[in-house]
Coordinates of C-alpha atoms in Angstrom, one line a residue:
M1 CA 81.1 5.0 104.6
T2 CA 84.4 5.5 106.4
V3 CA 84.3 4.9 110.2
P4 CA 86.1 7.8 111.9
D5 CA 89.4 6.9 113.6
T6 CA 89.4 9.1 116.7
G7 CA 92.6 7.6 118.1
R8 CA 90.8 7.2 121.4
G9 CA 89.3 4.2 123.3
P10 CA 85.7 3.2 122.8
L11 CA 82.9 4.9 124.6
S12 CA 80.9 2.7 127.0
T13 CA 77.6 1.9 125.3
V14 CA 74.1 0.6 125.9
V15 CA 72.7 -1.2 122.9
R16 CA 69.1 -2.5 123.0
G17 CA 66.5 -3.8 120.5
G18 CA 66.6 -4.4 116.8
G19 CA 65.6 -2.7 113.6
P20 CA 66.6 0.7 112.1
G21 CA 69.4 2.4 114.0
L22 CA 68.6 5.1 116.6
L23 CA 71.5 6.9 118.2
L24 CA 70.9 8.7 121.5
A25 CA 73.0 11.7 122.5
H26 CA 72.7 12.5 126.2
G27 CA 73.1 15.7 128.1
G28 CA 75.9 17.0 130.2
G29 CA 76.6 14.6 133.1
G30 CA 73.7 12.5 132.1
G31 CA 73.8 9.2 130.4
T32 CA 71.2 6.4 130.5
V33 CA 69.2 8.4 133.0
D34 CA 68.4 11.1 130.4
F35 CA 66.5 8.5 128.3
A36 CA 65.5 5.9 130.9
P37 CA 61.7 5.8 130.2
F38 CA 62.3 6.0 126.4
I39 CA 64.8 3.2 125.8
G40 CA 62.4 0.3 126.4
P41 CA 59.6 1.6 124.0
L42 CA 62.1 2.7 121.4
S43 CA 64.0 -0.6 121.4
R44 CA 60.9 -2.4 120.3
R45 CA 61.2 -0.7 116.9
F46 CA 64.8 0.4 116.7
T47 CA 68.4 -0.7 117.5
V48 CA 69.0 1.8 120.2
V49 CA 72.6 2.8 120.7
L50 CA 73.4 5.1 123.7
P51 CA 77.1 6.0 124.1
H52 CA 78.4 7.6 127.3
Y53 CA 80.5 10.6 127.0
P54 CA 83.9 10.7 128.7
G55 CA 83.5 10.6 132.5
V56 CA 80.0 9.0 132.4
G57 CA 79.1 5.4 132.9
A58 CA 82.2 3.2 132.3
T59 CA 83.8 5.7 129.9
P60 CA 87.1 7.1 131.4
R61 CA 87.3 10.8 132.0
Q62 CA 89.5 12.8 129.7
T63 CA 92.5 14.8 130.9
E64 CA 92.1 17.4 128.1
P65 CA 89.0 19.5 127.4
L66 CA 86.2 18.0 125.5
D67 CA 86.0 18.9 121.8
L68 CA 82.7 19.0 119.9
D69 CA 84.1 17.5 116.6
D70 CA 85.9 14.7 118.5
L71 CA 82.7 13.9 120.5
A72 CA 80.6 13.7 117.3
D73 CA 83.2 11.5 115.7
R74 CA 83.3 9.2 118.7
L75 CA 79.5 8.8 118.7
V76 CA 79.6 7.8 115.1
A77 CA 82.4 5.4 115.7
T78 CA 80.6 3.9 118.7
A79 CA 77.5 3.3 116.6
A80 CA 79.5 1.7 113.9
D81 CA 81.2 -0.6 116.4
A82 CA 77.7 -1.7 117.4
G83 CA 77.0 -2.6 113.8
V84 CA 74.8 0.5 113.2
H85 CA 76.0 2.6 110.3
T86 CA 73.0 4.8 109.5
F87 CA 70.6 6.0 112.1
S88 CA 68.2 8.6 113.3
V89 CA 69.4 10.7 116.3
V90 CA 67.5 11.7 119.4
A91 CA 69.5 14.2 121.4
Y92 CA 68.9 15.9 124.7
S93 CA 70.4 19.2 126.1
L94 CA 74.2 19.2 125.4
G95 CA 73.6 16.3 123.0
C96 CA 71.8 18.7 120.7
P97 CA 74.8 20.8 119.6
V98 CA 76.8 17.5 119.5
S99 CA 74.2 16.0 117.2
V100 CA 73.9 19.1 114.9
R101 CA 77.7 18.9 114.4
L102 CA 77.4 15.1 113.8
A103 CA 74.7 15.6 111.2
V104 CA 76.9 18.2 109.3
R105 CA 80.1 16.1 109.5
Y106 CA 78.3 12.8 108.6
P107 CA 75.3 13.6 106.4
E108 CA 75.4 10.2 104.8
R109 CA 74.8 8.5 108.1
V110 CA 72.0 10.6 109.7
R111 CA 68.4 9.9 108.6
S112 CA 66.7 12.3 110.9
L113 CA 67.2 14.5 114.0
V114 CA 65.2 15.0 117.2
L115 CA 66.7 17.8 119.3
M116 CA 65.1 18.1 122.8
A117 CA 65.6 20.8 125.4
G118 CA 68.7 21.9 123.5
F119 CA 70.6 25.0 122.5
A120 CA 72.9 26.1 119.6
R121 CA 75.0 28.2 121.9
P122 CA 74.7 29.5 125.5
D123 CA 73.2 33.0 125.7
S124 CA 74.2 35.3 128.5
R125 CA 71.6 33.8 131.0
L126 CA 72.6 30.2 130.3
R127 CA 76.3 31.1 130.6
L128 CA 75.7 32.8 134.0
L129 CA 73.7 29.7 135.2
V130 CA 76.4 27.3 134.1
G131 CA 79.1 29.5 135.7
V132 CA 77.3 29.4 139.1
W133 CA 76.8 25.6 138.6
R134 CA 80.5 25.1 138.1
A135 CA 81.4 27.4 141.0
L136 CA 79.1 25.5 143.4
A137 CA 80.6 22.2 142.2
A138 CA 84.1 23.6 142.9
L139 CA 83.2 24.2 146.5
G140 CA 82.8 20.4 147.0
D141 CA 79.4 20.7 148.7
R142 CA 77.4 18.1 146.8
D143 CA 74.2 18.7 148.8
L144 CA 74.2 22.5 148.0
L145 CA 74.9 21.7 144.3
A146 CA 72.1 19.2 144.1
R147 CA 69.6 21.7 145.6
F148 CA 70.6 24.3 143.0
V149 CA 70.4 21.8 140.1
T150 CA 67.1 20.4 141.3
A151 CA 65.6 23.9 141.3
L152 CA 67.1 24.6 137.9
I153 CA 66.0 21.5 136.0
T154 CA 62.6 20.8 137.5
G155 CA 59.5 22.6 136.3
E156 CA 57.9 24.9 138.7
D157 CA 54.6 23.1 138.9
R158 CA 56.3 19.7 139.3
L159 CA 58.6 21.0 142.1
N160 CA 55.8 22.8 144.0
A161 CA 53.5 19.7 143.9
Q162 CA 56.1 17.7 145.8
S163 CA 56.4 17.5 149.6
R164 CA 59.4 18.7 151.5
D165 CA 60.4 15.1 152.1
A166 CA 60.1 14.2 148.4
V167 CA 62.2 17.2 147.4
R168 CA 64.8 16.3 150.0
A169 CA 65.0 12.7 148.8
R170 CA 65.3 13.9 145.2
T171 CA 68.2 16.2 146.0
E172 CA 70.0 13.5 148.1
E173 CA 69.6 11.1 145.2
L174 CA 71.0 13.7 142.8
A175 CA 73.9 14.5 145.1
R176 CA 75.0 10.9 144.9
A177 CA 74.5 10.7 141.1
L178 CA 76.4 13.8 139.9
P179 CA 79.6 12.6 138.2
E180 CA 82.9 14.2 138.9
A181 CA 83.3 14.8 135.1
L182 CA 80.2 17.0 135.0
D183 CA 82.5 20.1 135.1
D184 CA 84.2 18.9 131.8
H185 CA 80.7 18.8 130.2
L186 CA 79.7 22.2 131.5
D187 CA 83.0 23.6 130.2
L188 CA 81.9 22.4 126.7
V189 CA 78.5 24.0 127.2
E190 CA 80.1 27.3 127.8
R191 CA 82.2 27.1 124.6
V192 CA 79.8 25.4 122.2
D193 CA 78.4 27.4 119.2
V194 CA 76.8 25.5 116.3
R195 CA 74.7 28.4 114.9
D196 CA 76.7 28.3 111.6
D197 CA 76.0 24.6 111.3
L198 CA 72.2 24.9 111.5
A199 CA 71.6 25.9 107.9
K200 CA 73.8 22.9 106.7
V201 CA 71.5 20.3 108.4
D202 CA 69.8 18.5 105.5
V203 CA 67.7 15.8 107.2
P204 CA 64.1 15.9 108.6
T205 CA 64.4 17.6 112.0
L206 CA 62.1 17.9 115.0
V207 CA 62.9 20.4 117.7
V208 CA 61.2 19.8 121.1
A209 CA 61.1 22.5 123.8
A210 CA 59.9 22.1 127.4
R211 CA 57.6 25.0 128.2
A212 CA 58.8 25.4 131.8
D213 CA 62.5 24.8 131.0
Q214 CA 64.5 27.3 133.1
L215 CA 67.9 26.1 131.8
A216 CA 67.6 25.6 128.0
T217 CA 64.5 27.8 127.7
P218 CA 62.2 27.5 124.7
R219 CA 63.9 30.5 123.2
H220 CA 67.0 28.3 122.6
S221 CA 64.9 25.7 120.8
R222 CA 63.2 28.3 118.7
E223 CA 66.6 29.5 117.6
I224 CA 67.5 26.0 116.5
A225 CA 64.3 25.5 114.7
A226 CA 64.5 28.8 112.9
G227 CA 68.1 28.0 111.7
I228 CA 67.5 24.4 110.3
P229 CA 65.6 24.4 106.9
G230 CA 62.2 22.8 107.2
A231 CA 62.6 21.9 110.9
R232 CA 59.4 21.3 112.9
Y233 CA 59.0 22.8 116.4
V234 CA 56.8 21.5 119.2
E235 CA 56.5 22.2 122.9
V236 CA 55.8 19.7 125.7
P237 CA 54.9 20.5 129.3
G238 CA 57.4 20.4 132.1
G239 CA 60.9 21.6 132.9
H240 CA 64.4 20.6 131.6
N241 CA 64.2 17.1 133.1
L242 CA 62.0 15.7 130.3
A243 CA 62.6 12.0 131.2
E244 CA 61.1 12.5 134.6
E245 CA 58.4 15.1 133.9
S246 CA 57.1 14.6 130.4
A247 CA 57.9 11.0 129.4
D248 CA 54.5 10.2 127.9
E249 CA 54.3 13.4 125.9
V250 CA 57.8 13.0 124.6
L251 CA 57.2 9.3 123.6
G252 CA 54.1 10.4 121.7
V253 CA 56.1 13.1 119.8
L254 CA 58.9 10.7 119.1
D255 CA 56.6 8.0 117.7
G256 CA 54.8 10.5 115.5
F257 CA 58.0 11.8 114.0
L258 CA 60.2 8.7 113.8
R259 CA 57.7 6.3 112.4
P260 CA 57.4 7.8 108.9
V261 CA 61.1 8.7 108.6
S262 CA 62.7 5.5 110.0
G263 CA 62.8 4.0 106.5
R264 CA 64.0 0.5 105.6
D265 CA 66.4 -1.3 107.8
D266 CA 69.7 -1.0 106.1
S267 CA 71.4 0.4 109.2
R268 CA 73.1 -2.8 110.1
L269 CA 74.7 -3.6 106.8
P270 CA 78.4 -4.2 107.0
D271 CA 80.6 -1.2 106.6
T272 CA 82.9 -1.6 103.6
G273 CA 85.2 1.3 104.5
A274 CA 84.5 2.9 101.2
D275 CA 83.1 6.5 100.9

């Protein structure tokens, strides 16, 4: 299997555990935080590889717009650099279209897909929300932006169960954490469209929607599941922020799906460079 030569520097990467390969594809502006409660449990059974997109973690920000094919190539190259040449993929939000494209470009590497709180393309509502998000970010008022994002990604029940002080603390934490490169990722969200790729995905696929997701609503996940032959569809409680709201439910779903499809551990065999 040929390792893609992207002509770019490596993505900064978190690697944990041992066993069959498991590649994590994070959301826009996310990174490790998108999978924080999952990495420990998953790394007990898998070699978990979590690359950071440009502008996240220690990966430098790009000067040119992000490209879906290039991002998919760089994720595969990063996994190969970590010694993982075949893998299952668990993707979240923007990571879902990235991973669909990856599975189509590198079918020999991907064993299975889990696509959580994702979308194949932005519908009119999502495009409007992202446009407001980008406009608020351009104003430079990080507190205002964090309040908008908190309301958008948090499930209604979760948000209303918190005190004013807890919500204020959460928005202040988010204001500090939002990366400058987030606009680069939101720009890609507005442009992405992998609907034509869905029918070409030829691996076991699980699509996970969050019932109270106001950003990538369950409608988006149902569109993905309907387009991928044989895909399974499940819903978990909570809003878009699955790692914070629905960690136990998501871990149960992941375990039930990944255990029978993980297969034998040949993911760390040396790459010969041959197709």
